[in-house]
CSV table of C-alpha atoms in Angstrom, one decimal:
chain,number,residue,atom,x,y,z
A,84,UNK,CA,39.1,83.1,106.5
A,85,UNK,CA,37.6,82.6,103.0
A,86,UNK,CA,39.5,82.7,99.8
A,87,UNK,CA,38.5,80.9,96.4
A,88,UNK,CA,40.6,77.7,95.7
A,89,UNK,CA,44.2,78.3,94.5
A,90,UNK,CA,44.3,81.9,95.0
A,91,UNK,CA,44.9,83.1,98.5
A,92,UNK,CA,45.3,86.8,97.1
A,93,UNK,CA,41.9,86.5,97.5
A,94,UNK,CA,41.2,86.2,100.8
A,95,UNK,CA,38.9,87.7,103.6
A,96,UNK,CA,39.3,87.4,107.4
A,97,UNK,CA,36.4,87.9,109.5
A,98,UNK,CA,36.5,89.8,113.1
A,99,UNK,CA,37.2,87.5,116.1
A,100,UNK,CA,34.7,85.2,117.7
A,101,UNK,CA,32.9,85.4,120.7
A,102,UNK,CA,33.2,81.8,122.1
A,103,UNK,CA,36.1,79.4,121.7
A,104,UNK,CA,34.0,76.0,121.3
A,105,UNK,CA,31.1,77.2,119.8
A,106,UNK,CA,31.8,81.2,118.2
A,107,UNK,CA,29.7,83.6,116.6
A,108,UNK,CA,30.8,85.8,113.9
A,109,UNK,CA,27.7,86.4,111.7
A,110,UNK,CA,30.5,88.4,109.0
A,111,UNK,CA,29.3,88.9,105.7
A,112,UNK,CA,31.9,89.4,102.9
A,113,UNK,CA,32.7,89.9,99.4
A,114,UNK,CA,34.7,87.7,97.8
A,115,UNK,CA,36.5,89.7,94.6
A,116,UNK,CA,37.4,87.5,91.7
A,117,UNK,CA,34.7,85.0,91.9
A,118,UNK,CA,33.5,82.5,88.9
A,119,UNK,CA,30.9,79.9,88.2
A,120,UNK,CA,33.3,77.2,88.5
A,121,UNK,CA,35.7,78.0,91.7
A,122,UNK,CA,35.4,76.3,94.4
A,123,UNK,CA,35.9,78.2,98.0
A,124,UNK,CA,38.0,77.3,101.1
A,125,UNK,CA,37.0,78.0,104.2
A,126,UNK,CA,39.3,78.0,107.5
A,127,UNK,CA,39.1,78.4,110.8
A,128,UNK,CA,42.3,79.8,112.9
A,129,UNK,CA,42.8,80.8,116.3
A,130,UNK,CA,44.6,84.0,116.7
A,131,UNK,CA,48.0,83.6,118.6
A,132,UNK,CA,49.8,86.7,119.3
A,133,UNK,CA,53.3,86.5,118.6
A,134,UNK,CA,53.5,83.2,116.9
A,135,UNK,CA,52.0,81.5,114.2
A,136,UNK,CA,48.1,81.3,114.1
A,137,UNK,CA,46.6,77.4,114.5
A,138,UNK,CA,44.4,76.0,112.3
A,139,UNK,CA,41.3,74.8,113.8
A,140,UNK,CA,39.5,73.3,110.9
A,141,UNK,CA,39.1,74.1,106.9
A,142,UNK,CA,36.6,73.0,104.5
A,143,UNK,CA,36.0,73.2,100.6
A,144,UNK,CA,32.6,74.5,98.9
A,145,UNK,CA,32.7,72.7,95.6
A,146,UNK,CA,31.6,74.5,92.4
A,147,UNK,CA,28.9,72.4,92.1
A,148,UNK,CA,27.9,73.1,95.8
A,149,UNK,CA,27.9,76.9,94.9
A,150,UNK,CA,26.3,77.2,91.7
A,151,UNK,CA,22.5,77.6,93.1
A,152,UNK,CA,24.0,79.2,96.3
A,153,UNK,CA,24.6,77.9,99.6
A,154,UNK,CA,22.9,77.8,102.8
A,155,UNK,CA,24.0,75.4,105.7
A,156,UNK,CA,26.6,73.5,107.6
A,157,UNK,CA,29.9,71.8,106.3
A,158,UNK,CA,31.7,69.6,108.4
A,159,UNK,CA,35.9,70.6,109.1
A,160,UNK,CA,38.7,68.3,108.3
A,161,UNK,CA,41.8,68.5,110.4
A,162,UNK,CA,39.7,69.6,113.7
A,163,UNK,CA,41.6,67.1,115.1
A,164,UNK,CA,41.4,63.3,116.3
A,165,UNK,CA,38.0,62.0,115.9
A,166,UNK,CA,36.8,65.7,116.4
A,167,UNK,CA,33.7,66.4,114.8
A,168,UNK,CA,33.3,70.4,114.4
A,169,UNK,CA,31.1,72.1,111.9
A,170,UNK,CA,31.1,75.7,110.3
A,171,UNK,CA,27.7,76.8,109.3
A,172,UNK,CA,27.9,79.5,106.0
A,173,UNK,CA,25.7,80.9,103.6
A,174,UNK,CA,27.3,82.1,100.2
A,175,UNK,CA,24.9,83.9,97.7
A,176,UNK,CA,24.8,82.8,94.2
A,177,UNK,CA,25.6,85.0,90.4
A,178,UNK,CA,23.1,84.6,88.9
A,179,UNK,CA,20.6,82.1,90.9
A,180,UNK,CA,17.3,80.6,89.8
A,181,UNK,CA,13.6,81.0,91.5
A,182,UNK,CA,14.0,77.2,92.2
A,183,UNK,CA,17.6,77.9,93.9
A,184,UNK,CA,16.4,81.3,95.6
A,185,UNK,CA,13.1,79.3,96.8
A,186,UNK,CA,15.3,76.3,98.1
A,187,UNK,CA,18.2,78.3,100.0
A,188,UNK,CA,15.3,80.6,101.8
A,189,UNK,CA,13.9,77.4,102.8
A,190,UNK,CA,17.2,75.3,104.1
A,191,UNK,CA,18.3,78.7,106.4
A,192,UNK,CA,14.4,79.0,107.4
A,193,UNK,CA,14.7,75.0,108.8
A,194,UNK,CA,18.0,75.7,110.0
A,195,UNK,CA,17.1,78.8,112.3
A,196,UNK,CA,13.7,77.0,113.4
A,197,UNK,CA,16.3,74.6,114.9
A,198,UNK,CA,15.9,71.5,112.8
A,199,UNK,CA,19.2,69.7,112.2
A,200,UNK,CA,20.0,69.5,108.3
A,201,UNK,CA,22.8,67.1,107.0
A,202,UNK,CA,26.3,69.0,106.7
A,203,UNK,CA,27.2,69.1,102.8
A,204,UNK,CA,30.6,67.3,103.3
A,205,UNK,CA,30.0,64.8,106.0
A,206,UNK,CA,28.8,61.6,105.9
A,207,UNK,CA,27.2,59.5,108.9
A,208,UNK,CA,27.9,56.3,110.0
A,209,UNK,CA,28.6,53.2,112.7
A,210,UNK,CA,31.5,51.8,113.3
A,211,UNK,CA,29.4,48.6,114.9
A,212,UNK,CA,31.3,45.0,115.2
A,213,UNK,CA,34.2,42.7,113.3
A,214,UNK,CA,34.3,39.1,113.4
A,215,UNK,CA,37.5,36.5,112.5
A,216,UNK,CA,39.8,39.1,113.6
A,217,UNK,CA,43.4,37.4,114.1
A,218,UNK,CA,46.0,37.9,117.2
A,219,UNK,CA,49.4,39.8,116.0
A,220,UNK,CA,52.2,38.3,115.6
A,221,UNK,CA,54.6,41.5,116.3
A,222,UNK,CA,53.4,43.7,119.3
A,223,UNK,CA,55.1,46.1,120.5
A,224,UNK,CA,55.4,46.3,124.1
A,225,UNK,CA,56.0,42.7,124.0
A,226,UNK,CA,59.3,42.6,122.1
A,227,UNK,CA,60.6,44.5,125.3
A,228,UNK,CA,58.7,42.1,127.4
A,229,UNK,CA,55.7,43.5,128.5
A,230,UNK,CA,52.2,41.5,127.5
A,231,UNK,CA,49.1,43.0,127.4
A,232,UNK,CA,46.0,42.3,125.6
A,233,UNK,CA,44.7,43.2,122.3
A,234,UNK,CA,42.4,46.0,122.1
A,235,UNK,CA,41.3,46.3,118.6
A,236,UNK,CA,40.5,49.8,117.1
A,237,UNK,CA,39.5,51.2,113.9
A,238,UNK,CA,40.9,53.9,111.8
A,239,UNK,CA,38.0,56.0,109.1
A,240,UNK,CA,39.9,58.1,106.5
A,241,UNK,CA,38.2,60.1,103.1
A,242,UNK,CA,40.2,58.6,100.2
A,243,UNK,CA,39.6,59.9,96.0
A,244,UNK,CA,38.2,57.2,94.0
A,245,UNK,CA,41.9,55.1,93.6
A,246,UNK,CA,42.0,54.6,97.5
A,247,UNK,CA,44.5,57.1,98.4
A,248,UNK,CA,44.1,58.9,101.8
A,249,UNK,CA,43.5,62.4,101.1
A,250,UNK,CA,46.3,64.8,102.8
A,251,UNK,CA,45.4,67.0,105.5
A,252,UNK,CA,42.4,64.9,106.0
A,253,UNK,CA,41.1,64.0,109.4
A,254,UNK,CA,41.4,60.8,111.0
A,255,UNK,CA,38.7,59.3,112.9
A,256,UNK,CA,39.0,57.3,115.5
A,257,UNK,CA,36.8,54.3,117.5
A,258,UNK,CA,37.3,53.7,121.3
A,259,UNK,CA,39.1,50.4,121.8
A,260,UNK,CA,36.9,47.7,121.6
A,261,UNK,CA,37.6,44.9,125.0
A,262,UNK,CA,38.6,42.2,123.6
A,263,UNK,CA,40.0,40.2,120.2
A,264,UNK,CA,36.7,37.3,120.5
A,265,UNK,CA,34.5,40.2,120.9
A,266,UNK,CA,35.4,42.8,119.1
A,267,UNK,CA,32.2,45.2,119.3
A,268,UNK,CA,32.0,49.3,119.3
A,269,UNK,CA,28.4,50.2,117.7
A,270,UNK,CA,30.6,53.7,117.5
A,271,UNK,CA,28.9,56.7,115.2
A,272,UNK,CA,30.7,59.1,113.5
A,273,UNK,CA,30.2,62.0,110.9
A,274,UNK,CA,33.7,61.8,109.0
A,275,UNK,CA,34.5,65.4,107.4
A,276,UNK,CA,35.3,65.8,104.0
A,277,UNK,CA,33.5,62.9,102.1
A,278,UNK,CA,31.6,63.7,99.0
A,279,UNK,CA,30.3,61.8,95.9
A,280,UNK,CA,33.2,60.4,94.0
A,281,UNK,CA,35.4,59.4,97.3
A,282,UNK,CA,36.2,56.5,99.2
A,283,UNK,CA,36.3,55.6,102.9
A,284,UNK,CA,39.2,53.8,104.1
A,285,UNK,CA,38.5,51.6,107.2
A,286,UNK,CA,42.0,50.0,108.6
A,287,UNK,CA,41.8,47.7,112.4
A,288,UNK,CA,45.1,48.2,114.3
A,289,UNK,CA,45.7,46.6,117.6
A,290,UNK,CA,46.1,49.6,120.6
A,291,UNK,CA,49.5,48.5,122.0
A,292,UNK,CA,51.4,52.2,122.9
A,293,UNK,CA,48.2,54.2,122.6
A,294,UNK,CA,46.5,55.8,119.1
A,295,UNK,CA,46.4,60.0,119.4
A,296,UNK,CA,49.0,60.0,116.6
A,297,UNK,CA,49.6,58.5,112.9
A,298,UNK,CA,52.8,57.7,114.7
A,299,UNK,CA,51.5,55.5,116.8
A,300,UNK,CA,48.8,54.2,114.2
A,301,UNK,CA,51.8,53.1,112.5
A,302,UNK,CA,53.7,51.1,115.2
A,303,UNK,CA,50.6,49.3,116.4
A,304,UNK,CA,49.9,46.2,114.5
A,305,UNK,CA,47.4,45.6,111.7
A,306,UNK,CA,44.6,43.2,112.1
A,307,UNK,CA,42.8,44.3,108.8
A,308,UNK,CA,41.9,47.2,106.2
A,309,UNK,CA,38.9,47.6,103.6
A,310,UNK,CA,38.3,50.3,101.1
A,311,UNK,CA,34.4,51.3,100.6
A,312,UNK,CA,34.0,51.7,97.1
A,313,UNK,CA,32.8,55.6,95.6
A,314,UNK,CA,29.7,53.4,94.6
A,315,UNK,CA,28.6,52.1,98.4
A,316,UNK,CA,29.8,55.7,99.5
A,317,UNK,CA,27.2,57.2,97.5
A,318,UNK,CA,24.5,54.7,97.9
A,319,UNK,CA,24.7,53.9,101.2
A,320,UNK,CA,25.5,50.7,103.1
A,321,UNK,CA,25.0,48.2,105.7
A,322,UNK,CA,26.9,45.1,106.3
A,323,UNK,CA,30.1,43.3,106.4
A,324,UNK,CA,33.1,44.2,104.7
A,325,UNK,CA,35.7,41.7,104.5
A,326,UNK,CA,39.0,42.8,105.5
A,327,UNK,CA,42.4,42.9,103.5
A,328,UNK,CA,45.8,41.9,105.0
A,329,UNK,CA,43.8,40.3,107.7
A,330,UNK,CA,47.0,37.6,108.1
A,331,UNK,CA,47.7,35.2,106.3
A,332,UNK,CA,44.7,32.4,105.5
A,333,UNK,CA,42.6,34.7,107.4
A,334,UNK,CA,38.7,35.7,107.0
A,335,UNK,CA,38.0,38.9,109.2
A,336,UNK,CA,35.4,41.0,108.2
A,337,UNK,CA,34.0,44.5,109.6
A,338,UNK,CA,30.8,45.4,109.9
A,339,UNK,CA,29.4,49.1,109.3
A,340,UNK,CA,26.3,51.3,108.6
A,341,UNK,CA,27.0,53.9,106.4
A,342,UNK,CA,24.5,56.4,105.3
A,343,UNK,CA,24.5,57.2,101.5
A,344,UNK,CA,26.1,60.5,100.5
A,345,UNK,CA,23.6,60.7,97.3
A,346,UNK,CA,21.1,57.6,97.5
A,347,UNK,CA,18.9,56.7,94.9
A,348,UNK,CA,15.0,55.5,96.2
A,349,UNK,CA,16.3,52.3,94.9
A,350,UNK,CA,19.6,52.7,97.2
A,351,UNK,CA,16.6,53.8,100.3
A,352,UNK,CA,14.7,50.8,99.7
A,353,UNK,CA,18.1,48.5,100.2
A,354,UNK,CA,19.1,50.2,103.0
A,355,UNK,CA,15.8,50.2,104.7
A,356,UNK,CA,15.7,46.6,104.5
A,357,UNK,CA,19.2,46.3,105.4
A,358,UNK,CA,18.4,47.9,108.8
A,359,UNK,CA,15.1,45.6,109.4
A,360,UNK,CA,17.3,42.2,108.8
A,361,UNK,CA,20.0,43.9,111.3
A,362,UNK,CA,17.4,44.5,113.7
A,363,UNK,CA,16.1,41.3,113.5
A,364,UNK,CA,19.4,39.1,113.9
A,365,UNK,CA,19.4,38.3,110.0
A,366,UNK,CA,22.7,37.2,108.5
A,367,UNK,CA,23.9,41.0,107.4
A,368,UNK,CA,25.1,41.5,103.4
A,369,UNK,CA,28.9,41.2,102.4
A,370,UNK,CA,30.8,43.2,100.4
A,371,UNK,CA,34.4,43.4,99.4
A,372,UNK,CA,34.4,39.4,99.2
A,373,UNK,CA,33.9,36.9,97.0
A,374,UNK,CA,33.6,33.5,97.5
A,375,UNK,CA,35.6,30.4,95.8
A,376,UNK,CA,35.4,26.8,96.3
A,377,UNK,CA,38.5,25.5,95.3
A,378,UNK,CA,37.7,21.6,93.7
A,379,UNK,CA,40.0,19.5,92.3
A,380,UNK,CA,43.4,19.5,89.8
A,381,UNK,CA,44.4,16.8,87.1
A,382,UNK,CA,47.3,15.6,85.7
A,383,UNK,CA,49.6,17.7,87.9
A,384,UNK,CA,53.9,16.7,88.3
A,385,UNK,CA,55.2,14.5,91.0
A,386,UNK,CA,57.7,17.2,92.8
A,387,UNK,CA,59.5,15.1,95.2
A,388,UNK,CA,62.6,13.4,94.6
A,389,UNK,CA,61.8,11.1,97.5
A,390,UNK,CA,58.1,10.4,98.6
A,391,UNK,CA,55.2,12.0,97.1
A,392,UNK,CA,54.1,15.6,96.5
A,393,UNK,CA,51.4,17.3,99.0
A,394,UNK,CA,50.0,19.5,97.1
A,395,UNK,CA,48.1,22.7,98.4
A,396,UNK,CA,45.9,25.3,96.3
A,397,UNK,CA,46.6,29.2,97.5
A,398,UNK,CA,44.2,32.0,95.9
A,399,UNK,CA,45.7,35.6,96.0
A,400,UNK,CA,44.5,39.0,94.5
A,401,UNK,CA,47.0,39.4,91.2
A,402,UNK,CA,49.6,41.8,91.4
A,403,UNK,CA,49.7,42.0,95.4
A,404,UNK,CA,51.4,39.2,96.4
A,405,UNK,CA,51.2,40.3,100.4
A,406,UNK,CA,52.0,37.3,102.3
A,407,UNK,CA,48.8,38.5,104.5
A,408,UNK,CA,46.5,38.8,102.1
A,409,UNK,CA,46.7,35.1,100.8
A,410,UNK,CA,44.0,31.9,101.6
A,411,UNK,CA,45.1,28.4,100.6
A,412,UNK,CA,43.8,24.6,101.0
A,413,UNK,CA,44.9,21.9,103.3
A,414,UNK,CA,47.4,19.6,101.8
A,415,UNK,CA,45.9,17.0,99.4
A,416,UNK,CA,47.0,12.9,99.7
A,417,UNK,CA,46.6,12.2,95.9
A,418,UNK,CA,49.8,14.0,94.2
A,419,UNK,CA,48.4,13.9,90.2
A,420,UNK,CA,44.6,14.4,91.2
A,421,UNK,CA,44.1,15.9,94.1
A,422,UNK,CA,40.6,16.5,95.5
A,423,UNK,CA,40.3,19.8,98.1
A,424,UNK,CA,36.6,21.1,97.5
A,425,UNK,CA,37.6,23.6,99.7
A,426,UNK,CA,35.2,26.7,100.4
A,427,UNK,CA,36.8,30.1,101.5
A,428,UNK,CA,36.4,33.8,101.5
A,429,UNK,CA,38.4,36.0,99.3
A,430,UNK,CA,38.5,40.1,99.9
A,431,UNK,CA,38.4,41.9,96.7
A,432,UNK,CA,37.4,44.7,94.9
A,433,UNK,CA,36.4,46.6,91.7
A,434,UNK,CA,38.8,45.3,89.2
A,435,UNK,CA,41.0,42.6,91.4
A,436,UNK,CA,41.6,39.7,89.3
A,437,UNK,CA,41.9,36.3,90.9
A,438,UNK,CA,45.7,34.3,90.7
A,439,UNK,CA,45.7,30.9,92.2
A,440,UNK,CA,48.8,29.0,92.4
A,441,UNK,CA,48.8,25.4,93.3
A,442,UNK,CA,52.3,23.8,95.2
A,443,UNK,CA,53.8,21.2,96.5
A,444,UNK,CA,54.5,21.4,100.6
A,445,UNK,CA,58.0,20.9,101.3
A,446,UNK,CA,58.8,21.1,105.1
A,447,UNK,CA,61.8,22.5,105.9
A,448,UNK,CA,62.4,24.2,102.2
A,449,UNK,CA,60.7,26.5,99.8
A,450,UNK,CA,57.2,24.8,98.5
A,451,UNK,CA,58.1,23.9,94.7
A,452,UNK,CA,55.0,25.4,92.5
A,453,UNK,CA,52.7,22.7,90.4
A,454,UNK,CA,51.2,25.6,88.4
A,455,UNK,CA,49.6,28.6,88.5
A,456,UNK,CA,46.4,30.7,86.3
A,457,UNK,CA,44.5,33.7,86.9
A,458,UNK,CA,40.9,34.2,87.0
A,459,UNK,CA,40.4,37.9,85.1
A,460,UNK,CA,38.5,40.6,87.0
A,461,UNK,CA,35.4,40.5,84.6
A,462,UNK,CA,35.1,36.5,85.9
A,463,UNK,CA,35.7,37.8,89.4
A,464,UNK,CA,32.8,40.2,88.7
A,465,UNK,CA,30.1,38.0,87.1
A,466,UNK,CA,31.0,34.2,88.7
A,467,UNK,CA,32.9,31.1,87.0
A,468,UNK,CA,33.1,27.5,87.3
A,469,UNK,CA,35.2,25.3,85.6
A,470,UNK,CA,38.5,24.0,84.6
A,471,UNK,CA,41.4,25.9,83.9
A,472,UNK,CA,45.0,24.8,82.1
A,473,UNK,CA,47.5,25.5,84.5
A,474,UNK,CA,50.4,27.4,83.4
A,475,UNK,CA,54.7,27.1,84.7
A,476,UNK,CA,53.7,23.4,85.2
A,477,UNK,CA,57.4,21.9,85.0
A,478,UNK,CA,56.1,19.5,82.9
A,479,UNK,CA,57.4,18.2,79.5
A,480,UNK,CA,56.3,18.2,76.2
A,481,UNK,CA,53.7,16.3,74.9
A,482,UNK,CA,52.4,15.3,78.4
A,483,UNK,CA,49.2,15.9,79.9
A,484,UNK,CA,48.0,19.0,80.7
A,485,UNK,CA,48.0,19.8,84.2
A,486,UNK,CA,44.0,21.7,85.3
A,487,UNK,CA,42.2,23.5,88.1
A,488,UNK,CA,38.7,23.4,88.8
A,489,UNK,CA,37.4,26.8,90.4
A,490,UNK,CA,34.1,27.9,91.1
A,491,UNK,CA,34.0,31.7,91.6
A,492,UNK,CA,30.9,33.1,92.9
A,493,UNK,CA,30.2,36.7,91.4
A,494,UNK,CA,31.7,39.3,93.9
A,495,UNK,CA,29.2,41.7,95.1
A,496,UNK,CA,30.8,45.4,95.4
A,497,UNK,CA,27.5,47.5,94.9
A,498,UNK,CA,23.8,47.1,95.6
A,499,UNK,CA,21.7,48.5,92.9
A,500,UNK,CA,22.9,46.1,90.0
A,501,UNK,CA,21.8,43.2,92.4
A,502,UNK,CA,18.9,44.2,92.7
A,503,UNK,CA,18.1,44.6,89.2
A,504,UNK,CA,19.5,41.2,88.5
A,505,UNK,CA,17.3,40.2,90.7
A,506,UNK,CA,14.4,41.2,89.3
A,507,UNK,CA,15.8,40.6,85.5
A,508,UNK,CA,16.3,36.6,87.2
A,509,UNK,CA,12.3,36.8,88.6
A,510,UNK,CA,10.7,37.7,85.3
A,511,UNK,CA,12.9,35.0,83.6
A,512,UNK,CA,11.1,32.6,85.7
A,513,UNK,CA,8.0,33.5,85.5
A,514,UNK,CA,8.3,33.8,81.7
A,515,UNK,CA,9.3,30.0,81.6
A,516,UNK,CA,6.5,29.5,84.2
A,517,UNK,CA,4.2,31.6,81.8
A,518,UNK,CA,5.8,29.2,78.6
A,519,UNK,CA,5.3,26.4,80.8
A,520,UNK,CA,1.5,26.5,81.1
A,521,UNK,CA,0.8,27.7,78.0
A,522,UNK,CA,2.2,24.1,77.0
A,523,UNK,CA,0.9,22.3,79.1
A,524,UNK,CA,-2.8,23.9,77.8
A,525,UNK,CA,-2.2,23.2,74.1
């Protein structure tokens, strides 16, 4: 069926088709009602006689898909799990151009001389390795006493630009991989329903009772989730993502190819050289991370009534709080200065701000807390080192302030802008080099 967004009275129903994998129909329609500016569902039903008719598939031509006209495939959302089924259309335009009549003569003359084009709502990508992944704690098949092993797999989901799973979207699903240590799939995909604008939501569950169902998603445990930001989803990415709620003090990251939904030659270039350092063994980029060296504190309260404090540094994303999604530093010796210079991974993204909260560790009892400050996100974004005044101290007036020394290296969430700092930080140099000389000559 066809019908233009939000108003079914409009709908048309081709005949029946002639195969059920792979039908023909080759119906043309009119579609009455039709402005620049709709957007048009399409959906693809199986005809049951005396009951409801199943839905095999939709997709949505956007307005800006339609203004030029339309020739060519579109991928369907809720085909079913990890199904990847495609409806191929061609929708004539008002009131097109030369340009646009030129271009959809030539995408329907490729696509009937056989040569595969690139569906309009799909995007491509491998689902290849993680590394750091940790063992659940809840399984379960084990609370009733049965142990198996944990077979990681991964979940891919179209989000909007906030993170939130789209409804009636499909749900795309990796084989499990064998083991926890080696946790490798190098599984590709073409996930339905993804345009410029959206996120991809990538979550790692443990296969305990078996994952055909968001049921079962549900009950099986969570080793880690990431959200691919609308900028990578348009650029185009390979690499490591670091995963959220990965367990507590935990660094797991996953590591995908994901092919641009509208890349710039700048966004080509990256991936390009991306793939060559892949296929040469080269340590693959990180996003979704940031990385923090946690140093030192001053002047901080001795908690304990009997004995000394041992105080600890934690480092959370603000306004979380998930006991999973939280790193911290061994236990320090020295109670009033403690010295960590401990280096860890953080997984944040767009906008996070940084909270780190230093306490004292009190077995057997709730840790009392030394202090706490927050990094803001624009810090996150661009890097910081130095000391910060540590807030909810316990301390009393007029003593010394209790500090944290941070170093925050500038989390990487896109690629373009680092490559154009980049090159802003190469001509910088050789402008001093160019200063340089000219000195040294006079």
């Amino acid at each position: 069926t066809c019908e233009i967004e939000g108003k079914p009275e409009t709908r048309s129903t081709s005949t029946l088709g002639d195969h059920p994998k792979d039908p023909k129909w080759n119906f043309t329609s009119q579609v009455a009602g039709y402005q620049l500016g709709d957007a048009l569902l399409l959906t693809v039903w199986d005809q049951d006689i005396g009951k409801p008719d199943d839905m095999l598939g939709k997709a949505t031509l956007t307005a800006e898909q339609l203004k030029s006209g339309f020739v060519g495939s579109v991928q369907l959302e809720g085909a079913g799990r990890s199904i990847e089924a495609f409806l191929r259309v061609k929708v004539g335009a008002k009131d097109p151009s030369l340009w646009d009549r030129a271009e959809v003569a030539a995408t329907g003359a490729a696509q009937d001389g056989g040569i595969e084009m690139w569906a309009a709502n799909s995007i491509k990508m491998e689902i290849i390795s993680a590394r750091g992944l940790s063992n659940p704690t809840e399984r379960p098949l084990e609370k009733v006493g049965i142990k198996t092993k944990t077979k990681p797999y991964v979940i891919v989901q179209v989000a909007d630009k906030d993170g939130n799973i789209k409804d009636g979207g499909s749900r795309f699903v990796t084989p499990e991989a064998g083991s926890l240590e080696e946790a490798e799939w190098k599984h590709e995909m073409h996930v339905a329903g993804c345009n410029v604008g959206d996120t991809l939501v990538f979550t790692v569950r443990d296969d305990n009772i078996g994952n055909y169902s968001t049921a079962q998603d549900t009950a099986n445990a969570l080793l880690g989730h990431v959200t691919m930001s609308t900028d990578l989803v348009k650029s185009g990415y390979h690499g490591e993502l670091q995963l959220e709620e990965a367990g507590y003090n935990v660094e797991a990251f996953l590591k995908v190819r994901v092919e641009g939904r509208d890349p710039s030659p700048a966004d080509d270039a990256w991936m390009a050289s991306a793939c060559a350092a892949h296929e040469a063994g080269g340590e693959p980029a990180l996003r979704n991370s940031c990385k923090v060296t946690i140093m030192n504190a001053h002047n901080l309260r001795d908690a304990d009534f009997w004995g000394t404090s041992e105080p600890y540094c934690m480092v959370q994303v603000k306004g979380k709080g998930e006991r999973w999604s939280r790193w911290k530093t061994p236990n320090a010796t020295n109670w009033k200065d403690p010295k960590w210079n401990h280096e860890m991974r953080v997984a944040c993204k767009p906008g996070d701000a940084l909270e780190f909260i230093v306490k004292d560790d009190d077995k057997g009892k709730m840790d009392d807390v030394l202090g706490k400050v927050t990094v803001p996100a624009d810090k996150v974004k661009d890097g910081f080192v130095g000391e910060l005044e540590l807030e909810n101290t316990g301390k009393k007036a007029g003593e010394p302030k209790a500090v944290l020394k941070v170093s925050v290296q500038g989390a990487e969430f896109d690629i373009v802008d680092r490559t154009v700092v980049a090159i802003q930080e190469t001509k910088v140099v050789i402008e001093e080099e160019v200063k340089h000389v000219c000195c040294d000559l006079r």
